[in-house]
């Protein structure tokens, strides 16, 4: 198949899923064309069957805002025509599904199929804004195939947007041969003295991630357990988080590492991963941590309970319940035998989401869509 993938190239789960999917499909012999405004973060180095097409953005004094949706659409038309694409696969519906719909109209090519994968805030937050809602609903309805990364997200889409359409749940995935626990003594030595514990959080530091809760939970843990917190990533809440760290007097035990591309070594040094999010349709970064044998303490929102099993792979608590999350963390960190069991369960659970299995689901889904199987009804 010839697949055009469009995603955000920035630091975020939807771009990671899109890129890892494209790389895996290319290894299976499909031709994959990435179409975006910058090269996706995880698309480094040469790989056979992968091509990258940059959306050119010109500025004109009349326009206060860049017209990316249109420029992307034109690039999709060009790539589809010259590369003979079978499918546009859009990750994160806004505005990618709309651009693909437009491109398909311009091409007068009903056989090219548009698949939209819903990831999270495109449905739960941004898409609900009145300035996006009608066009988002329309673009989802017009897609030939729609997938969601969790059952939670599928239900939200159907109820919040009143859409009558089959939405296939294809969960996120992880390459468990790459994401696995490695020797990481050098990281442990660097960040934590003998016997100390390492807690990790990684995100794009948006308010929805509640990174300040991460710091407060750690503050409680740190009172009882000799420990260090590694914060990976960057985003709008970072400065406030640095401030809070200093206010709580934790600056010697909390390390802001910024954006990191390859975090397997860091995860391999971790004893616990914290994800107290306000909203989380799946929680890809938790899955990556689980593959590295790191138990998770998370909130109970969205798709997180579909991923992690309370009392086996970690613990789940209500949003904002810092005390409970801290108690769970202290319990696991103070009980080595229990921690070992949770770590092994986390790995076993992650293997159920291995890329080999899930990428096959995407391949089969494409085949169904290409054979014009009816996907209109719920
Ligand atoms: O929807 C977002 O917030 C952005 C998106 C991203 O690109 O980072 O994250 C979402 O997609 C990920 C990949 O499918 C999921 O693992 C995240 O749970 C989801 N984030 C939210 O729902 C907040």
Coordinates of C-alpha atoms and ligand atoms in Angstrom, one line a residue:
X1 CA 0.0 0.0 0.0
X2 CA 1.0 3.6 -0.4
X3 CA 0.1 5.6 2.7
X4 CA 0.3 9.3 3.3
X5 CA 0.6 10.0 7.0
X6 CA -0.1 13.4 8.5
X7 CA 0.6 14.2 12.1
X8 CA 2.0 17.0 14.4
X9 CA 5.8 16.7 14.3
X10 CA 6.1 18.1 17.8
X11 CA 6.7 16.5 21.2
X12 CA 3.5 14.6 21.8
X13 CA 1.9 11.1 21.8
X14 CA -0.1 11.4 18.5
X15 CA 3.1 12.3 16.6
X16 CA 4.9 9.4 18.2
X17 CA 2.2 6.9 17.4
X18 CA 2.0 8.2 13.8
X19 CA 5.8 8.0 13.3
X20 CA 6.3 4.6 14.8
X21 CA 3.3 3.3 12.8
X22 CA 4.8 4.7 9.6
X23 CA 8.2 3.2 10.4
X24 CA 6.7 -0.2 11.1
X25 CA 4.6 -0.2 8.0
X26 CA 7.7 0.8 5.9
X27 CA 9.6 -2.2 7.4
X28 CA 6.7 -4.4 6.2
X29 CA 7.2 -3.2 2.6
X30 CA 4.5 -0.4 2.4
X31 CA 5.5 3.0 1.0
X32 CA 5.0 5.7 3.6
X33 CA 4.8 9.4 2.8
X34 CA 4.9 11.7 5.8
X35 CA 3.2 15.1 5.1
X36 CA 3.7 17.8 7.7
X37 CA 5.2 21.2 8.4
X38 CA 8.4 19.8 10.0
X39 CA 10.0 16.4 10.2
X40 CA 8.4 14.4 12.9
X41 CA 10.4 14.2 16.1
X42 CA 11.0 10.4 15.9
X43 CA 11.7 10.3 12.2
X44 CA 15.5 10.5 12.3
X45 CA 17.9 8.8 9.9
X46 CA 17.3 7.1 6.5
X47 CA 14.8 4.2 6.3
X48 CA 13.8 2.5 3.1
X49 CA 10.2 3.1 2.0
X50 CA 9.9 6.3 4.0
X51 CA 9.5 9.8 2.4
X52 CA 9.0 13.2 3.9
X53 CA 7.1 16.0 2.2
X54 CA 7.2 19.4 3.9
X55 CA 4.2 21.7 3.7
X56 CA 5.5 25.0 2.5
X57 CA 4.0 28.0 4.3
X58 CA 4.3 31.4 2.7
X59 CA 3.4 34.5 4.6
X60 CA 1.6 37.5 3.1
X61 CA 1.1 40.8 4.9
X62 CA -2.7 40.5 4.5
X63 CA -2.9 37.4 6.6
X64 CA -2.6 37.7 10.4
X65 CA -2.8 33.9 10.7
X66 CA -1.0 31.2 8.7
X67 CA -3.4 29.2 6.5
X68 CA -1.9 25.9 7.4
X69 CA -5.1 23.8 6.8
X70 CA -5.2 24.9 3.1
X71 CA -1.4 24.6 2.5
X72 CA -1.5 21.1 4.0
X73 CA -4.5 20.2 1.7
X74 CA -2.6 21.4 -1.4
X75 CA 0.4 19.4 -0.4
X76 CA -1.8 16.3 0.1
X77 CA -3.2 16.8 -3.4
X78 CA 0.3 17.0 -4.9
X79 CA 1.7 14.0 -3.0
X80 CA -1.4 11.8 -3.8
X81 CA -1.3 12.7 -7.5
X82 CA 2.4 12.1 -8.0
X83 CA 2.9 9.2 -5.6
X84 CA -0.4 7.5 -6.3
X85 CA -1.4 7.2 -2.7
X86 CA -4.1 4.8 -1.6
X87 CA -4.7 6.3 1.8
X88 CA -4.4 9.5 3.8
X89 CA -4.0 8.6 7.4
X90 CA -4.6 11.6 9.6
X91 CA -3.4 11.5 13.2
X92 CA -5.2 14.1 15.5
X93 CA -8.3 15.2 13.7
X94 CA -7.8 19.0 13.8
X95 CA -7.1 20.2 11.2
X96 CA -5.7 17.1 9.4
X97 CA -9.0 15.4 8.7
X98 CA -10.4 18.6 7.2
X99 CA -7.4 19.0 5.0
X100 CA -7.7 15.4 3.8
X101 CA -11.4 15.8 3.1
X102 CA -10.6 18.9 1.0
X103 CA -7.8 17.2 -0.8
X104 CA -10.0 14.3 -1.7
X105 CA -12.6 16.6 -3.2
X106 CA -9.9 18.4 -5.2
X107 CA -8.5 15.1 -6.5
X108 CA -12.0 13.9 -7.7
X109 CA -10.6 10.5 -6.6
X110 CA -13.2 8.6 -4.6
X111 CA -10.9 5.6 -4.4
X112 CA -8.4 7.4 -2.2
X113 CA -9.4 6.7 1.3
X114 CA -9.2 9.0 4.3
X115 CA -8.6 7.4 7.7
X116 CA -8.6 9.6 10.8
X117 CA -7.2 8.5 14.1
X118 CA -8.6 10.3 17.1
X119 CA -6.0 10.8 19.8
X120 CA -7.3 12.8 22.7
X121 CA -7.7 16.6 23.1
X122 CA -8.8 16.8 19.5
X123 CA -12.0 15.3 20.9
X124 CA -12.1 16.0 24.6
X125 CA -11.0 19.6 24.6
X126 CA -10.1 21.5 21.5
X127 CA -12.8 20.0 19.2
X128 CA -15.5 21.0 21.6
X129 CA -14.8 24.7 21.1
X130 CA -17.6 26.3 19.1
X131 CA -15.1 27.5 16.6
X132 CA -14.1 24.0 15.7
X133 CA -17.0 21.7 16.6
X134 CA -19.2 21.8 13.4
X135 CA -16.2 21.4 11.1
X136 CA -14.7 18.7 13.2
X137 CA -17.9 16.7 13.4
X138 CA -18.3 17.0 9.6
X139 CA -14.7 16.0 8.9
X140 CA -15.0 12.9 11.1
X141 CA -18.2 11.9 9.5
X142 CA -16.7 12.3 6.0
X143 CA -13.7 10.2 6.8
X144 CA -13.8 6.8 5.2
X145 CA -12.5 5.2 8.4
X146 CA -12.2 6.5 11.9
X147 CA -10.1 4.9 14.7
X148 CA -9.8 5.9 18.4
X149 CA -7.0 4.9 20.7
X150 CA -9.3 3.7 23.5
X151 CA -12.9 2.7 24.2
X152 CA -13.2 5.8 26.3
X153 CA -12.3 8.0 23.4
X154 CA -14.7 6.2 21.0
X155 CA -17.6 6.7 23.5
X156 CA -16.7 10.4 24.0
X157 CA -16.7 11.0 20.3
X158 CA -20.1 9.3 19.7
X159 CA -21.8 11.1 22.7
X160 CA -20.2 14.5 22.5
X161 CA -20.5 15.0 18.8
X162 CA -23.7 12.9 18.1
X163 CA -21.9 11.1 15.4
X164 CA -23.5 8.0 13.9
X165 CA -20.4 6.2 12.6
X166 CA -18.5 3.0 13.3
X167 CA -15.3 3.9 15.2
X168 CA -12.7 1.2 15.4
X169 CA -10.7 1.1 18.7
X170 CA -7.0 0.4 17.9
X171 CA -5.0 1.0 21.0
X172 CA -1.6 2.6 21.1
X173 CA 1.4 0.4 21.0
X174 CA 5.1 0.1 22.0
X175 CA 8.0 -1.8 20.5
X176 CA 8.8 -4.0 23.4
X177 CA 12.1 -5.2 21.9
X178 CA 13.3 -1.6 22.0
X179 CA 11.5 -0.5 25.2
X180 CA 12.8 -2.9 27.7
X181 CA 14.7 -2.5 31.0
X182 CA 18.4 -2.0 30.3
X183 CA 21.3 -1.8 32.8
X184 CA 21.2 1.9 33.9
X185 CA 23.5 2.0 36.9
X186 CA 25.2 5.1 35.4
X187 CA 21.9 7.0 35.5
X188 CA 21.1 5.8 39.0
X189 CA 24.6 6.9 40.2
X190 CA 24.2 10.3 38.6
X191 CA 20.8 11.1 40.1
X192 CA 20.4 9.0 43.2
X193 CA 22.7 7.9 46.0
X194 CA 22.9 4.2 47.0
X195 CA 19.5 2.8 48.0
X196 CA 17.5 5.8 46.8
X197 CA 14.5 5.6 44.6
X198 CA 13.9 7.3 41.2
X199 CA 10.4 8.6 40.2
X200 CA 9.8 9.8 36.7
X201 CA 7.3 11.8 34.8
X202 CA 7.3 12.7 31.1
X203 CA 4.9 14.9 29.2
X204 CA 4.6 18.1 27.3
X205 CA 3.9 20.1 30.5
X206 CA 0.4 21.3 29.4
X207 CA -2.1 22.1 32.2
X208 CA -4.0 18.8 31.4
X209 CA -1.0 16.8 32.6
X210 CA -1.1 18.4 36.1
X211 CA 2.7 18.4 36.5
X212 CA 2.4 20.4 39.7
X213 CA 0.5 17.4 41.2
X214 CA 3.6 15.3 40.2
X215 CA 5.8 17.6 42.3
X216 CA 3.4 17.7 45.3
X217 CA 3.1 13.9 45.3
X218 CA 6.9 13.6 45.1
X219 CA 7.1 16.1 48.0
X220 CA 5.1 13.7 50.2
X221 CA 7.1 10.7 49.1
X222 CA 10.4 12.4 49.7
X223 CA 9.5 13.0 53.3
X224 CA 9.3 9.2 53.8
X225 CA 11.5 7.6 51.1
X226 CA 15.0 8.7 50.1
X227 CA 14.2 9.6 46.5
X228 CA 14.7 11.8 43.4
X229 CA 12.2 13.0 40.7
X230 CA 13.2 13.2 37.1
X231 CA 10.9 15.4 35.0
X232 CA 11.3 14.9 31.2
X233 CA 9.8 17.1 28.6
X234 CA 8.9 20.8 28.3
X235 CA 5.9 23.0 27.8
X236 CA 3.8 25.9 29.1
X237 CA 3.7 24.8 32.7
X238 CA 7.4 24.3 33.1
X239 CA 8.3 27.6 34.7
X240 CA 5.5 27.3 37.3
X241 CA 6.7 23.8 38.1
X242 CA 10.3 25.1 38.6
X243 CA 8.9 27.8 40.9
X244 CA 6.9 25.3 42.9
X245 CA 9.9 23.0 43.3
X246 CA 11.8 25.8 44.8
X247 CA 8.9 26.9 47.0
X248 CA 8.7 23.4 48.4
X249 CA 12.5 23.3 48.9
X250 CA 12.8 20.3 46.6
X251 CA 15.3 21.8 44.1
X252 CA 18.1 19.4 45.0
X253 CA 15.9 16.4 44.5
X254 CA 13.9 17.4 41.4
X255 CA 15.7 17.4 38.0
X256 CA 14.2 19.1 35.0
X257 CA 15.8 17.2 32.0
X258 CA 13.8 19.0 29.2
X259 CA 12.9 17.3 26.0
X260 CA 14.6 13.9 25.4
X261 CA 14.2 11.8 22.3
X262 CA 15.3 8.4 23.6
X263 CA 14.3 7.8 27.2
X264 CA 14.8 4.0 27.5
X265 CA 17.9 4.5 29.7
X266 CA 16.1 7.0 31.9
X267 CA 13.0 4.7 32.2
X268 CA 15.3 1.8 33.0
X269 CA 16.6 3.6 36.0
X270 CA 13.1 4.5 37.3
X271 CA 11.3 2.8 40.2
X272 CA 7.9 4.5 39.6
X273 CA 6.2 6.6 36.9
X274 CA 3.7 9.3 37.9
X275 CA 0.7 10.3 35.6
X276 CA -1.9 12.3 37.6
X277 CA -3.5 13.8 34.4
X278 CA -6.7 15.7 34.2
X279 CA -7.6 13.9 31.0
X280 CA -5.8 11.1 29.2
X281 CA -7.3 9.2 26.4
X282 CA -4.7 6.5 26.5
X283 CA -1.4 7.4 28.2
X284 CA 1.3 6.3 25.8
X285 CA 4.1 7.5 28.0
X286 CA 2.8 5.2 30.8
X287 CA 2.8 2.3 28.4
X288 CA 6.5 3.0 27.4
X289 CA 7.4 3.1 31.1
X290 CA 5.5 -0.2 31.8
X291 CA 7.5 -1.8 29.0
X292 CA 10.6 -0.9 31.0
X293 CA 9.2 -2.6 34.1
X294 CA 8.2 0.6 35.8
X295 CA 4.9 0.5 37.8
X296 CA 2.5 3.5 37.3
X297 CA 0.7 5.7 39.8
X298 CA -2.0 7.5 37.8
X299 CA -5.4 9.2 38.0
X300 CA -8.5 7.3 37.0
X301 CA -9.4 9.4 34.0
X302 CA -10.1 8.5 30.4
X303 CA -8.4 5.5 28.9
X304 CA -5.9 5.0 31.7
X305 CA -8.0 2.2 33.4
X306 CA -8.0 0.4 30.0
X307 CA -4.2 0.3 30.1
X308 CA -3.2 -0.2 33.7
X309 CA -4.6 -2.6 36.2
X310 CA -5.2 -1.2 39.6
X311 CA -3.3 -3.3 42.2
X312 CA -1.2 -5.1 39.6
X313 CA 0.6 -2.8 37.2
X314 CA 0.3 0.2 39.6
X315 CA -2.4 2.1 41.4
X316 CA -5.2 4.4 40.3
X317 CA -6.7 7.3 42.3
X318 CA -9.1 10.2 41.7
X319 CA -7.8 13.3 39.9
X320 CA -6.1 15.6 42.4
X321 CA -6.0 13.1 45.2
X322 CA -2.3 13.8 45.9
X323 CA -2.3 12.2 49.4
X324 CA -3.7 8.9 48.1
X325 CA -1.2 8.8 45.2
X326 CA 1.6 9.6 47.5
X327 CA 0.5 6.8 49.9
X328 CA 0.4 4.3 47.0
X329 CA 3.9 5.4 45.9
X330 CA 5.4 5.1 49.4
X331 CA 3.8 1.7 49.8
X332 CA 5.3 0.3 46.6
X333 CA 8.7 2.0 47.1
X334 CA 9.0 0.6 50.7
X335 CA 8.1 -3.0 49.8
X336 CA 10.7 -4.5 47.4
X337 CA 8.9 -7.8 46.9
X338 CA 5.6 -6.1 46.0
X339 CA 7.4 -3.7 43.8
X340 CA 9.1 -6.5 41.9
X341 CA 5.7 -8.2 41.3
X342 CA 4.2 -4.9 40.0
X343 CA 7.2 -4.3 37.8
X344 CA 6.8 -7.7 36.2
X345 CA 3.0 -7.3 35.8
X346 CA 3.6 -3.9 34.1
X347 CA 6.0 -5.5 31.6
X348 CA 3.6 -8.3 30.9
X349 CA 0.7 -5.9 30.4
X350 CA 2.8 -3.8 28.0
X351 CA 3.6 -6.8 25.9
X352 CA -0.1 -7.1 25.2
X353 CA 0.3 -3.7 23.4
X354 CA 3.3 -4.8 21.4
X355 CA 3.7 -3.0 18.1
X356 CA 3.8 -6.3 16.1
X357 CA 0.2 -7.0 17.1
X358 CA -1.2 -3.5 16.9
X359 CA 0.4 -2.5 13.6
X360 CA -1.2 -5.7 12.1
X361 CA -4.6 -4.3 13.3
X362 CA -3.9 -1.1 11.4
X363 CA -2.9 -3.0 8.3
X364 CA -6.0 -5.1 8.3
X365 CA -8.1 -2.0 8.9
X366 CA -6.6 -0.3 5.9
X367 CA -7.4 -3.3 3.8
X368 CA -11.0 -3.3 5.0
X369 CA -11.3 0.4 4.2
X370 CA -9.7 0.0 0.8
X371 CA -12.1 -2.8 -0.1
X372 CA -14.9 -0.2 0.5
X373 CA -16.3 -2.2 3.4
X374 CA -19.3 -0.2 4.8
X375 CA -18.1 1.7 7.8
X376 CA -20.8 4.3 8.0
X377 CA -23.1 2.9 10.6
X378 CA -22.4 2.6 14.2
Ligands
LIG1 O1 -4.6 15.0 22.7 C1 -3.5 15.5 23.1 O2 -3.4 16.0 24.2 C2 -2.4 15.4 22.3 C3 -2.0 14.0 22.1 C4 -0.5 14.2 21.7 O3 -0.3 14.4 20.5 O4 0.3 14.3 22.6 O5 -2.0 13.1 23.2 C5 -3.1 12.2 23.2 O6 -2.7 11.2 22.4 C6 -1.7 10.2 22.9 C7 -1.4 9.3 21.8 O7 -2.6 8.6 21.3 C8 -2.4 9.6 24.1 O8 -1.5 8.6 24.6 C9 -2.6 10.7 25.2 O9 -3.3 10.0 26.2 C10 -3.5 11.7 24.6 N1 -3.6 12.9 25.5 C11 -4.7 13.2 26.1 O10 -5.7 12.6 26.0 C12 -4.6 14.4 27.1

